[in-house]
Each structure stands twice: as C-alpha cells, then as structure tokens.
Amino acid sequence: HPVRLVDSVVNSLDISDITKLYRGGGCSAYHPRMLIKVLFYGYLSNVYSCRKIEKALTENIHFMYISGNSTPGFRTINEFRGKILKDKIKDLFAEVVKMLVELGYVSLDVQYIDGTKIEAKSNKYTFVWRGSVEKYKEKLETKINTILSDIENSIQSDNQELNKEELPKKINSEELKEKLSELNKKLKEPTKKLEKELQKLQNEHLPKLEKYEKDLEILGGRNSYSKTDPDATFMRMKEDHMMNGQLKPAYNPQISTENQFITHISIHQKPNDTTTLESHLDGFEKAYQKQSKEVVADAGYGSEENYEMLENKEITAYVKYNYFHKEQKRKTKNDPFLVQNLFYNKEQDFFICPMGQRMENVGSGKRTSSNGYESQVSYYQAKRCESCPLRGMCHQSKGNRRIEVNHRLNELKQKARTLLTSEEGLKHRSKRPIEVEAVFGQLKNNNKFNRFTMRGLEKVELEFLLMALGHNFRKMSKKLTNCSNPVDKTQKSNPNNNRNAQINSFLYNENYFPLNLNSNYNLSKIAA
C-alpha cells in the first residue's frame, strides 16, 4: 500500500535540521517525522486541507497507521507546514529524488522541461497595472511641481516668476517631504491660499505619491500584481468553456521530469517561459551539485540568450525555436521571398533578393530582452525596388525593402536544427509530450490541482513541492506494485524482471529502511 511506502521513505530521510528547530521546554511536541509523513501522505491522497487531514487522522485507517494513532490538530499541522517545513522542503524533495536515482528510476542526466500557469488564491478583480501607476504618478508629479512653483513665486521678494525648465520633472516622496519642511520654515504667516495649497500637498498628494512608489516597488520587473496576493501576476489563462484567454492572478511553475518523475521545480512570477530557464537550471545544479547532460524543451525556451547559456554550461540542448516545424514544410522551403531563403554572401556581407539585386549592409542595432540580454542585429536594404515586377510579392513597404538579421541567432538555430533532426533528437522530441505534459495532466486534471490554496511566493513553492512529492510517491508506488506482481511464463525471460527484483530487495532492505514495514511502531513524543 502507498502508506507503507511513504512510511518507509520518510523513516530514511535525514531531518536533523528540523529537529534542531525545537528549542525545548513547555508541553511535549508531536514528532516532526510523524507530521512529515502525514503531510506527504495527505498530498499523495489529494487531501490538502489541514482540517480534512485532522479529520482523516481520526477516521481513515491509513492516516491512523502513518501517524501511530497520534491526532494533531489542524493548527498544529498548518503551523508545522507553514513555518517549520517551509525552509526545509527543498532538501527533503532533493533527498527523495536522490533515492529515486539509487533505485534506478531516474538518472538526472536528462531534463524534460516545461511550464504551466496555475491560478493564485487571490481576488481577480483587485489588481494593479504598471502602465496605470506610471501614468497617474507622472500626472501627480506635474501637479506637485506646479503647486511648488506657485508657492516659490509668491515667496520671491521681487515676485519674479521661476523658469519652468528649472523645475524638477520628477520628484519622490522624500524630496517632497524636505521641500514641505523648507516651505513651512520660510512661511511663518502664510496666506489662506498658500496654507490651503500646503495642506493639499501634505494630506493629499504626498500619500498618493508614496502609494505609487510602493506599487512600483512591489511590481519590480512585472507589469501587474494582485492586491490580495502581491506576489501573483496577472497571466492569460484558458479556462472558460470557449477556451478564450482570461487574465487571472497566477504563478508560472516550471518542472523538470524524467520517466514521468518530477526531479526539480521552480516557481516564477513572469508568464513568459523564455526568461525562466537559466534560474531553473541553476536551482537544479544547487540541489544536486551536478548539471544534466541533456535538456529537452519546446519552442517557448528557444532564444539566443538560452542557447548561449546552455552552450556555456556545456549542455546538449534539444530545444526547439519558433517556426521550427513551419520551416520544415515544403511551402516555407520553396518561398524565395523569405529572409532565411535569400542567398547570403558571408565574405562581402550582402544578400541577394529574388530579382538578383544586392542588399547591402546599412547598419546595425541592439535588441535587449527583459532579462537585460543584448542581441546584435544587422540591417540590409535594397537600392532599386520601384520598378521591380516582383515587388507586390516581395514586400509591402513604400520604399526599398529592408530586412533585419541576427547572424548569431541563425548560427545557434542551425546547431539546434542539427540536434533536433538527428536520431537522438527525434527520440527526445517524441518522448517530450508524454513526459512533462503527462505530469501536468496528472496534477491538473486527475488531481484537480488548478488553484493554489496558499498565498505568497514562498508558500506557493512549498505547496507545489508537496504536490510534486505526492506525485513521485504515487508513481513510485505504482511501479513497485507492478514489480511485486507475479510474472507468467512469457515474462520470465524478460531481463527487466531481474532489475525489478533488485529494486524490490533494495527497497525492503532493513539496513536502508530501519523500521520493519509490517511492524506497528510507537511514535514517541519528543520534549519540545
């Protein structure tokens, strides 16, 4: 039964860092190992609510077995999950994955990576948009500068107007406070008009300016956030019955899988998968002190920045790029007007258009990604397009045709194309949809995990890691069940049966799992 598997695996985990957190004194505490077992088995059984877990501990025989008949309350379980387990869950997840490596289920040599959007536990009607904040903040700064200008003009002894060009275009809340303090010292007996303007600056404009600055600080590099969960970003979700896009507060979890086991997860606040790959791989390397030899991902990760990064890490990247499948079609290959089909003379750096005209290099430029990565692009332009008979099919611009080419990206695409069309690349491409996509289908469709139940980036990561552990336990239990089933005569010659027997004997080895699986142990409470 899966409950015995969870019991045995958690018994083998090193939780010394967690037990050190108990300072001692006061009432006796429930053993943290027992609480870890209860939470792991709860997420394996699709029971995520602490109140439901508390109820199951008194009604469900499997929960009674794994808790040793202990009955912690929902507050105890919730506090352990949110305060103690939050900082240690990554280490426990990595330990379980290393155990899967020892059992031979995964090798950590390849990662199938993809992401999905999961709705946050927040109100979708309470939102803050960067564009609106910046627009209203700019208007407010203009009002503040106008009022300050009027006050300064009235203070001048010669009543000479200030030059508007000398006024600061932008002002922050700290500068405004200092300015108001100076004006209050200068104006010992202000007129009613000046007093009214000063009160308006102090009581109305200053709080608004502070609010806009706080909003921009929360936004960081994002374009939006939810007021009820500031870490959540509004992303386009396809969840209505017509599969139309809906903007909802959500997170973007990225996972790595191998043999449909989850080997690594990371939570991101940006909806675009392209910018998440480097930090995801860095987290994998930090968790296991090694990096995979191969990475397989879809076109959402195919960019110059990611190809360069994977090349520097010496990772073989089976990562598609935009229009990879489209360029394989005959219609695209035979279109002479597409930029990728134009003849290029590398030595003299010019292109040849379909009419045989040279398109000379007319300059270069830069493109900067949201991560700050700069790409170099070159511009090429034809000289005489006005009388060309193919102009209508070639381009729609009023002047001569102008194209933009990223030569470095084209080189990286050629390398990726060679890998993707190789025999190994075809194998990975056919396996990727049944790897990571199947895991997302299991989590979101079968387990009905379509919305987080906790708020904040740290707690969302904790919840998703528990979901990933539940998935791995479920998968591991299924494989062990298949291994333990008796084989018929047609299966006895299968060489995998010897491997399965070795895994079974390894799993039930008392040296690896100290407690006997069939013994009903007594979980002693430790002094807190």
Tab-separated table of C-alpha atoms in Angstrom, residues 31-407:
chain	number	residue	atom	x	y	z
A	31	HIS	CA	7.462	14.284	16.420
A	32	PRO	CA	8.297	16.164	13.193
A	33	ARG	CA	8.876	12.897	11.332
A	34	MET	CA	5.289	11.880	12.003
A	35	LEU	CA	3.977	15.252	10.800
A	36	ILE	CA	6.072	14.973	7.621
A	37	LYS	CA	4.579	11.532	6.953
A	38	VAL	CA	1.055	12.835	7.475
A	39	LEU	CA	1.580	15.767	5.100
A	40	PHE	CA	3.302	13.653	2.427
A	41	TYR	CA	0.567	11.039	2.529
A	42	GLY	CA	-2.112	13.759	2.553
A	43	TYR	CA	-0.815	15.257	-0.693
A	44	LEU	CA	-0.423	11.775	-2.164
A	45	SER	CA	-4.113	11.151	-1.365
A	46	ASN	CA	-5.231	14.576	-2.711
A	47	VAL	CA	-6.077	15.799	0.802
A	48	TYR	CA	-4.594	19.294	1.007
A	49	SER	CA	-6.694	20.958	3.725
A	50	CYS	CA	-5.316	20.778	7.286
A	51	ARG	CA	-8.857	20.468	8.653
A	52	LYS	CA	-9.520	17.495	6.375
A	53	ILE	CA	-6.206	15.924	7.413
A	54	GLU	CA	-7.175	16.383	11.074
A	55	LYS	CA	-10.484	14.641	10.386
A	56	ALA	CA	-8.779	11.826	8.445
A	57	LEU	CA	-6.457	11.149	11.402
A	58	THR	CA	-9.483	10.016	13.424
A	59	GLU	CA	-11.467	8.298	10.647
A	60	ASN	CA	-9.098	6.966	7.971
A	61	ILE	CA	-7.171	3.826	8.956
A	62	HIS	CA	-4.282	4.691	6.627
A	63	PHE	CA	-3.785	8.079	8.304
A	64	MET	CA	-4.097	6.355	11.697
A	65	TYR	CA	-1.382	3.893	10.683
A	66	ILE	CA	1.077	6.504	9.439
A	67	SER	CA	0.550	8.785	12.453
A	68	GLY	CA	0.852	5.985	15.025
A	69	ASN	CA	-2.632	6.943	16.268
A	70	SER	CA	-1.459	10.476	17.020
A	71	THR	CA	-4.103	13.152	16.476
A	72	PRO	CA	-2.536	16.591	15.989
A	73	GLY	CA	-4.988	19.444	15.389
A	74	PHE	CA	-5.275	21.380	12.169
A	75	ARG	CA	-3.472	24.388	13.676
A	76	THR	CA	-0.513	22.189	14.628
A	77	ILE	CA	-0.347	20.708	11.122
A	78	ASN	CA	-0.736	24.108	9.463
A	79	GLU	CA	1.894	25.757	11.653
A	80	PHE	CA	4.353	22.925	11.042
A	81	ARG	CA	3.754	23.126	7.286
A	82	GLY	CA	3.911	26.929	7.016
A	83	LYS	CA	6.687	27.741	9.495
A	84	ILE	CA	8.965	24.738	10.025
A	85	LEU	CA	8.685	22.702	6.821
A	86	LYS	CA	8.731	25.782	4.557
A	87	ASP	CA	12.511	26.257	4.673
A	88	LYS	CA	13.410	22.526	4.626
A	89	ILE	CA	11.041	21.134	1.989
A	90	LYS	CA	13.543	21.631	-0.869
A	91	ASP	CA	16.130	19.480	0.901
A	92	LEU	CA	13.574	16.744	1.602
A	93	PHE	CA	12.424	16.791	-2.022
A	94	ALA	CA	16.038	16.504	-3.232
A	95	GLU	CA	16.632	13.570	-0.850
A	96	VAL	CA	13.618	11.706	-2.223
A	97	VAL	CA	14.833	12.307	-5.804
A	98	LYS	CA	18.308	11.024	-4.885
A	99	MET	CA	16.596	7.916	-3.524
A	100	LEU	CA	14.902	7.508	-6.912
A	101	VAL	CA	18.353	7.695	-8.504
A	102	GLU	CA	19.619	4.929	-6.220
A	103	LEU	CA	16.589	2.801	-7.085
A	104	GLY	CA	17.318	3.276	-10.795
A	105	TYR	CA	14.133	5.142	-11.712
A	106	VAL	CA	15.901	8.371	-12.775
A	107	SER	CA	19.469	9.283	-13.675
A	108	LEU	CA	19.400	13.120	-13.536
A	109	ASP	CA	21.295	13.098	-16.856
A	110	VAL	CA	18.359	14.499	-18.837
A	111	GLN	CA	15.667	17.052	-18.050
A	112	TYR	CA	12.373	17.417	-19.886
A	113	ILE	CA	11.357	20.967	-19.012
A	114	ASP	CA	8.066	22.781	-19.397
A	115	GLY	CA	5.855	25.205	-17.512
A	116	THR	CA	2.177	25.787	-16.841
A	117	LYS	CA	0.091	28.542	-15.301
A	118	ILE	CA	-1.820	27.833	-12.086
A	119	GLU	CA	-4.267	30.322	-10.636
A	120	ALA	CA	-3.351	32.030	-7.375
A	121	LYS	CA	-5.572	32.214	-4.313
A	122	SER	CA	-6.480	35.869	-4.759
A	123	ASN	CA	-9.237	38.118	-5.997
A	124	LYS	CA	-9.082	38.534	-9.765
A	125	TYR	CA	-10.889	41.904	-9.572
A	126	THR	CA	-8.359	43.659	-7.307
A	127	PHE	CA	-5.366	44.402	-9.495
A	128	VAL	CA	-2.608	46.973	-10.035
A	129	TRP	CA	-1.165	47.641	-13.520
A	130	ARG	CA	2.243	49.185	-14.117
A	131	GLY	CA	1.012	51.333	-17.011
A	132	SER	CA	-1.708	52.944	-14.904
A	133	VAL	CA	0.613	53.547	-11.934
A	134	GLU	CA	3.268	55.200	-14.101
A	135	LYS	CA	0.679	57.355	-15.910
A	136	TYR	CA	-1.022	58.619	-12.740
A	137	LYS	CA	2.316	59.113	-10.979
A	138	GLU	CA	3.541	61.306	-13.835
A	139	LYS	CA	0.351	63.404	-13.687
A	140	LEU	CA	0.687	63.744	-9.926
A	141	GLU	CA	4.327	64.876	-10.227
A	142	THR	CA	3.223	67.562	-12.703
A	143	LYS	CA	0.574	68.814	-10.248
A	144	ILE	CA	3.070	68.858	-7.371
A	145	ASN	CA	5.644	70.765	-9.418
A	146	THR	CA	3.009	73.326	-10.458
A	147	ILE	CA	1.930	73.928	-6.851
A	148	LEU	CA	5.534	74.194	-5.650
A	149	SER	CA	6.261	76.647	-8.444
A	150	ASP	CA	3.317	78.839	-7.420
A	151	ILE	CA	4.414	78.814	-3.776
A	152	GLU	CA	8.021	79.693	-4.654
A	153	ASN	CA	6.818	82.552	-6.873
A	154	SER	CA	4.799	84.041	-4.037
A	155	ILE	CA	7.769	83.830	-1.671
A	156	GLN	CA	10.109	85.736	-4.001
A	157	SER	CA	10.547	89.280	-2.786
A	158	ASP	CA	10.638	90.649	-6.327
A	159	ASN	CA	7.675	88.424	-7.308
A	160	GLN	CA	9.705	87.194	-10.259
A	161	GLU	CA	8.378	84.007	-11.856
A	162	LEU	CA	10.599	80.940	-11.850
A	163	ASN	CA	11.644	79.397	-15.099
A	164	LYS	CA	9.665	76.180	-15.613
A	165	GLU	CA	12.683	74.496	-17.162
A	166	GLU	CA	14.491	74.803	-13.846
A	167	LEU	CA	11.788	72.845	-12.015
A	168	PRO	CA	12.491	69.126	-11.443
A	169	LYS	CA	10.440	66.964	-13.791
A	170	LYS	CA	10.285	64.085	-11.299
A	171	ILE	CA	10.060	64.226	-7.534
A	172	ASN	CA	9.907	61.432	-4.983
A	173	SER	CA	8.187	61.375	-1.610
A	174	GLU	CA	11.396	62.052	0.362
A	175	GLU	CA	12.207	65.131	-1.711
A	176	LEU	CA	8.642	66.366	-1.317
A	177	LYS	CA	8.827	65.992	2.487
A	178	GLU	CA	12.070	68.000	2.572
A	179	LYS	CA	10.559	70.659	0.330
A	180	LEU	CA	7.475	70.961	2.515
A	181	SER	CA	9.665	71.287	5.615
A	182	GLU	CA	11.640	74.121	3.984
A	183	LEU	CA	8.468	75.934	2.907
A	184	ASN	CA	6.960	75.707	6.386
A	185	LYS	CA	10.085	77.385	7.793
A	186	LYS	CA	10.015	80.155	5.179
A	187	LEU	CA	6.281	80.831	5.506
A	188	LYS	CA	5.821	81.872	9.114
A	189	GLU	CA	2.455	83.529	8.439
A	190	PRO	CA	1.174	82.120	5.120
A	191	THR	CA	-1.919	83.456	3.410
A	192	LYS	CA	-5.071	81.348	3.298
A	193	LYS	CA	-4.363	80.375	-0.327
A	194	LEU	CA	-0.803	79.233	0.423
A	195	GLU	CA	-1.917	77.401	3.554
A	196	LYS	CA	-4.577	75.576	1.567
A	197	GLU	CA	-2.032	74.532	-1.086
A	198	LEU	CA	0.424	73.318	1.554
A	199	GLN	CA	-2.283	71.258	3.256
A	200	LYS	CA	-3.223	69.754	-0.111
A	201	LEU	CA	0.386	68.758	-0.715
A	202	GLN	CA	0.746	67.306	2.780
A	203	ASN	CA	-2.576	65.484	3.154
A	204	GLU	CA	-3.475	64.502	-0.413
A	205	HIS	CA	-0.574	64.480	-2.865
A	206	LEU	CA	2.152	63.116	-0.559
A	207	PRO	CA	0.184	59.947	0.466
A	208	LYS	CA	-0.699	59.293	-3.189
A	209	LEU	CA	2.930	59.665	-4.252
A	210	GLU	CA	4.044	57.257	-1.503
A	211	LYS	CA	1.392	54.755	-2.633
A	212	TYR	CA	2.541	54.881	-6.270
A	213	GLU	CA	6.174	54.385	-5.206
A	214	LYS	CA	5.185	51.392	-3.090
A	215	ASP	CA	3.242	49.914	-6.033
A	216	LEU	CA	6.260	50.240	-8.328
A	217	GLU	CA	8.464	48.612	-5.677
A	218	ILE	CA	6.090	45.639	-5.410
A	219	LEU	CA	5.858	45.335	-9.196
A	220	GLY	CA	9.619	45.104	-9.664
A	221	GLY	CA	10.067	43.850	-13.231
A	222	ARG	CA	6.446	42.753	-13.600
A	223	ASN	CA	3.556	44.507	-15.339
A	224	SER	CA	0.855	43.714	-12.768
A	225	TYR	CA	0.077	42.245	-9.349
A	226	SER	CA	-2.936	41.307	-7.272
A	227	LYS	CA	-3.804	43.342	-4.175
A	228	THR	CA	-4.817	40.226	-2.215
A	229	ASP	CA	-1.616	38.351	-3.181
A	230	PRO	CA	1.088	40.838	-4.234
A	231	ASP	CA	3.394	38.033	-5.406
A	232	ALA	CA	0.844	36.862	-8.008
A	233	THR	CA	0.991	38.267	-11.547
A	234	PHE	CA	-1.930	38.533	-13.950
A	235	MET	CA	-1.483	35.972	-16.723
A	236	ARG	CA	-3.662	34.879	-19.594
A	237	MET	CA	-5.476	31.644	-18.689
A	238	LYS	CA	-7.551	29.409	-20.987
A	239	GLU	CA	-10.127	28.086	-18.589
A	240	ASP	CA	-13.578	29.174	-19.752
A	241	HIS	CA	-15.861	26.894	-21.757
A	242	MET	CA	-14.919	28.601	-25.039
A	243	MET	CA	-11.166	28.333	-24.244
A	244	ASN	CA	-10.833	32.115	-24.553
A	245	GLY	CA	-7.997	33.870	-22.799
A	246	GLN	CA	-8.774	35.300	-19.374
A	247	LEU	CA	-6.475	37.438	-17.265
A	248	LYS	CA	-6.216	35.994	-13.773
A	249	PRO	CA	-3.668	36.266	-10.951
A	250	ALA	CA	-1.423	33.229	-11.300
A	251	TYR	CA	2.051	31.748	-10.971
A	252	ASN	CA	4.190	30.042	-13.594
A	253	PRO	CA	5.592	26.751	-12.176
A	254	GLN	CA	8.418	25.130	-14.153
A	255	ILE	CA	9.186	21.436	-13.722
A	256	SER	CA	11.860	19.010	-14.870
A	257	THR	CA	10.844	15.377	-15.373
A	258	GLU	CA	12.488	12.077	-16.197
A	259	ASN	CA	10.495	8.885	-16.706
A	260	GLN	CA	7.499	10.977	-15.560
A	261	PHE	CA	9.086	11.567	-12.138
A	262	ILE	CA	9.448	15.230	-11.149
A	263	THR	CA	13.127	15.903	-10.498
A	264	HIS	CA	13.049	19.671	-9.967
A	265	ILE	CA	10.550	22.531	-9.687
A	266	SER	CA	10.752	26.318	-9.610
A	267	ILE	CA	8.046	28.964	-9.282
A	268	HIS	CA	8.170	32.139	-11.377
A	269	GLN	CA	6.179	35.353	-11.442
A	270	LYS	CA	6.588	36.083	-15.162
A	271	PRO	CA	4.246	34.445	-17.695
A	272	ASN	CA	6.959	34.018	-20.345
A	273	ASP	CA	8.832	30.686	-20.208
A	274	THR	CA	11.868	32.071	-22.070
A	275	THR	CA	13.172	34.056	-19.107
A	276	THR	CA	12.816	31.206	-16.592
A	277	LEU	CA	15.240	28.609	-17.986
A	278	GLU	CA	18.538	29.866	-16.538
A	279	SER	CA	17.295	30.249	-12.949
A	280	HIS	CA	15.547	26.865	-13.206
A	281	LEU	CA	18.774	25.113	-14.259
A	282	ASP	CA	20.755	26.956	-11.566
A	283	GLY	CA	18.296	25.661	-8.954
A	284	PHE	CA	18.736	22.107	-10.263
A	285	GLU	CA	22.522	22.389	-10.019
A	286	LYS	CA	22.307	23.816	-6.490
A	287	ALA	CA	20.032	20.984	-5.334
A	288	TYR	CA	22.090	18.065	-6.710
A	289	GLN	CA	25.604	19.546	-7.105
A	290	LYS	CA	25.576	18.459	-10.748
A	291	GLN	CA	24.031	19.513	-14.025
A	292	SER	CA	22.215	17.374	-16.576
A	293	LYS	CA	23.966	16.431	-19.775
A	294	GLU	CA	20.840	16.976	-21.894
A	295	VAL	CA	17.892	19.379	-21.761
A	296	VAL	CA	14.736	18.914	-23.825
A	297	ALA	CA	12.197	21.734	-24.120
A	298	ASP	CA	9.656	23.205	-26.528
A	299	ALA	CA	9.809	26.382	-28.612
A	300	GLY	CA	8.899	28.583	-25.651
A	301	TYR	CA	12.535	28.352	-24.492
A	302	GLY	CA	14.233	28.825	-27.878
A	303	SER	CA	16.053	32.159	-27.728
A	304	GLU	CA	19.570	33.429	-28.360
A	305	GLU	CA	20.038	34.057	-24.639
A	306	ASN	CA	19.055	30.497	-23.689
A	307	TYR	CA	21.087	28.851	-26.462
A	308	GLU	CA	24.175	30.819	-25.379
A	309	MET	CA	23.580	29.922	-21.733
A	310	LEU	CA	23.157	26.202	-22.486
A	311	GLU	CA	26.285	26.245	-24.639
A	312	ASN	CA	28.301	27.863	-21.829
A	313	LYS	CA	27.055	25.230	-19.372
A	314	GLU	CA	28.125	22.501	-21.868
A	315	ILE	CA	24.591	21.083	-22.018
A	316	THR	CA	23.339	19.332	-25.132
A	317	ALA	CA	20.155	21.288	-25.839
A	318	TYR	CA	17.286	19.683	-27.731
A	319	VAL	CA	15.329	22.941	-27.587
A	320	LYS	CA	13.065	23.986	-30.420
A	321	TYR	CA	12.675	27.569	-31.620
A	322	ASN	CA	9.768	29.497	-33.132
A	323	TYR	CA	8.708	28.298	-36.579
A	324	PHE	CA	10.856	25.156	-36.314
A	325	HIS	CA	8.012	22.968	-37.594
A	326	LYS	CA	6.821	25.556	-40.100
A	327	GLU	CA	10.213	25.812	-41.807
A	328	GLN	CA	10.197	22.043	-42.382
A	329	LYS	CA	7.175	22.345	-44.679
A	330	ARG	CA	7.587	22.458	-48.443
A	331	LYS	CA	5.691	25.740	-48.777
A	332	THR	CA	8.149	27.549	-46.498
A	333	LYS	CA	11.229	25.937	-48.009
A	334	ASN	CA	10.192	26.903	-51.560
A	335	ASP	CA	9.226	30.512	-50.782
A	336	PRO	CA	12.041	32.610	-52.369
A	337	PHE	CA	10.964	35.858	-50.658
A	338	LEU	CA	11.549	34.749	-47.053
A	339	VAL	CA	14.676	36.140	-45.389
A	340	GLN	CA	16.007	32.685	-44.473
A	341	ASN	CA	15.802	31.626	-48.137
A	342	LEU	CA	17.737	34.604	-49.545
A	343	PHE	CA	21.295	33.944	-50.713
A	344	TYR	CA	23.897	35.433	-48.351
A	345	ASN	CA	27.495	36.215	-49.230
A	346	LYS	CA	29.337	35.924	-45.931
A	347	GLU	CA	32.696	37.249	-47.193
A	348	GLN	CA	31.326	40.514	-48.599
A	349	ASP	CA	28.315	40.673	-46.221
A	350	PHE	CA	25.352	41.159	-48.558
A	351	PHE	CA	22.132	39.371	-49.515
A	352	ILE	CA	20.690	38.712	-52.977
A	353	CYS	CA	16.980	39.377	-53.482
A	354	PRO	CA	14.819	37.132	-55.775
A	355	MET	CA	15.401	39.561	-58.680
A	356	GLY	CA	19.181	39.335	-58.276
A	357	GLN	CA	19.653	42.742	-56.666
A	358	ARG	CA	22.250	43.140	-53.903
A	359	MET	CA	21.002	44.116	-50.448
A	360	GLU	CA	23.913	45.890	-48.786
A	361	ASN	CA	24.586	46.240	-45.058
A	362	VAL	CA	23.306	49.667	-43.986
A	363	GLY	CA	23.941	49.499	-40.257
A	364	SER	CA	23.496	47.544	-37.033
A	365	GLY	CA	21.496	47.765	-33.821
A	366	LYS	CA	20.802	46.165	-30.477
A	367	ARG	CA	17.847	44.323	-29.011
A	368	THR	CA	17.547	43.988	-25.218
A	369	SER	CA	15.464	41.254	-23.587
A	370	SER	CA	13.515	41.603	-20.348
A	371	ASN	CA	16.469	39.935	-18.579
A	372	GLY	CA	18.869	42.570	-19.907
A	373	TYR	CA	20.479	40.338	-22.555
A	374	GLU	CA	21.656	42.307	-25.612
A	375	SER	CA	21.469	40.887	-29.132
A	376	GLN	CA	23.294	42.339	-32.130
A	377	VAL	CA	21.286	42.701	-35.349
A	378	SER	CA	22.303	43.880	-38.834
A	379	TYR	CA	20.190	45.802	-41.349
A	380	TYR	CA	20.269	45.183	-45.103
A	381	GLN	CA	18.487	47.248	-47.730
A	382	ALA	CA	17.917	47.032	-51.460
A	383	LYS	CA	18.595	50.063	-53.710
A	384	ARG	CA	16.009	49.953	-56.520
A	385	CYS	CA	12.632	48.396	-55.779
A	386	GLU	CA	10.352	50.946	-57.513
A	387	SER	CA	10.266	49.204	-60.917
A	388	CYS	CA	10.625	45.587	-59.727
A	389	PRO	CA	7.863	43.316	-61.160
A	390	LEU	CA	8.025	41.087	-58.045
A	391	ARG	CA	7.594	43.935	-55.573
A	392	GLY	CA	3.996	43.038	-54.665
A	393	MET	CA	5.014	39.523	-53.689
A	394	CYS	CA	8.307	40.556	-52.083
A	395	HIS	CA	7.285	43.297	-49.596
A	396	GLN	CA	4.601	45.871	-48.811
A	397	SER	CA	6.729	48.825	-47.688
A	398	LYS	CA	6.610	52.137	-49.579
A	399	GLY	CA	10.368	52.408	-50.103
A	400	ASN	CA	13.051	49.825	-50.772
A	401	ARG	CA	12.942	46.500	-48.964
A	402	ARG	CA	14.778	46.461	-45.630
A	403	ILE	CA	15.488	43.311	-43.590
A	404	GLU	CA	16.851	42.683	-40.101
A	405	VAL	CA	19.157	39.697	-39.493
A	406	ASN	CA	20.623	38.271	-36.289
A	407	HIS	CA	23.592	36.245	-37.535
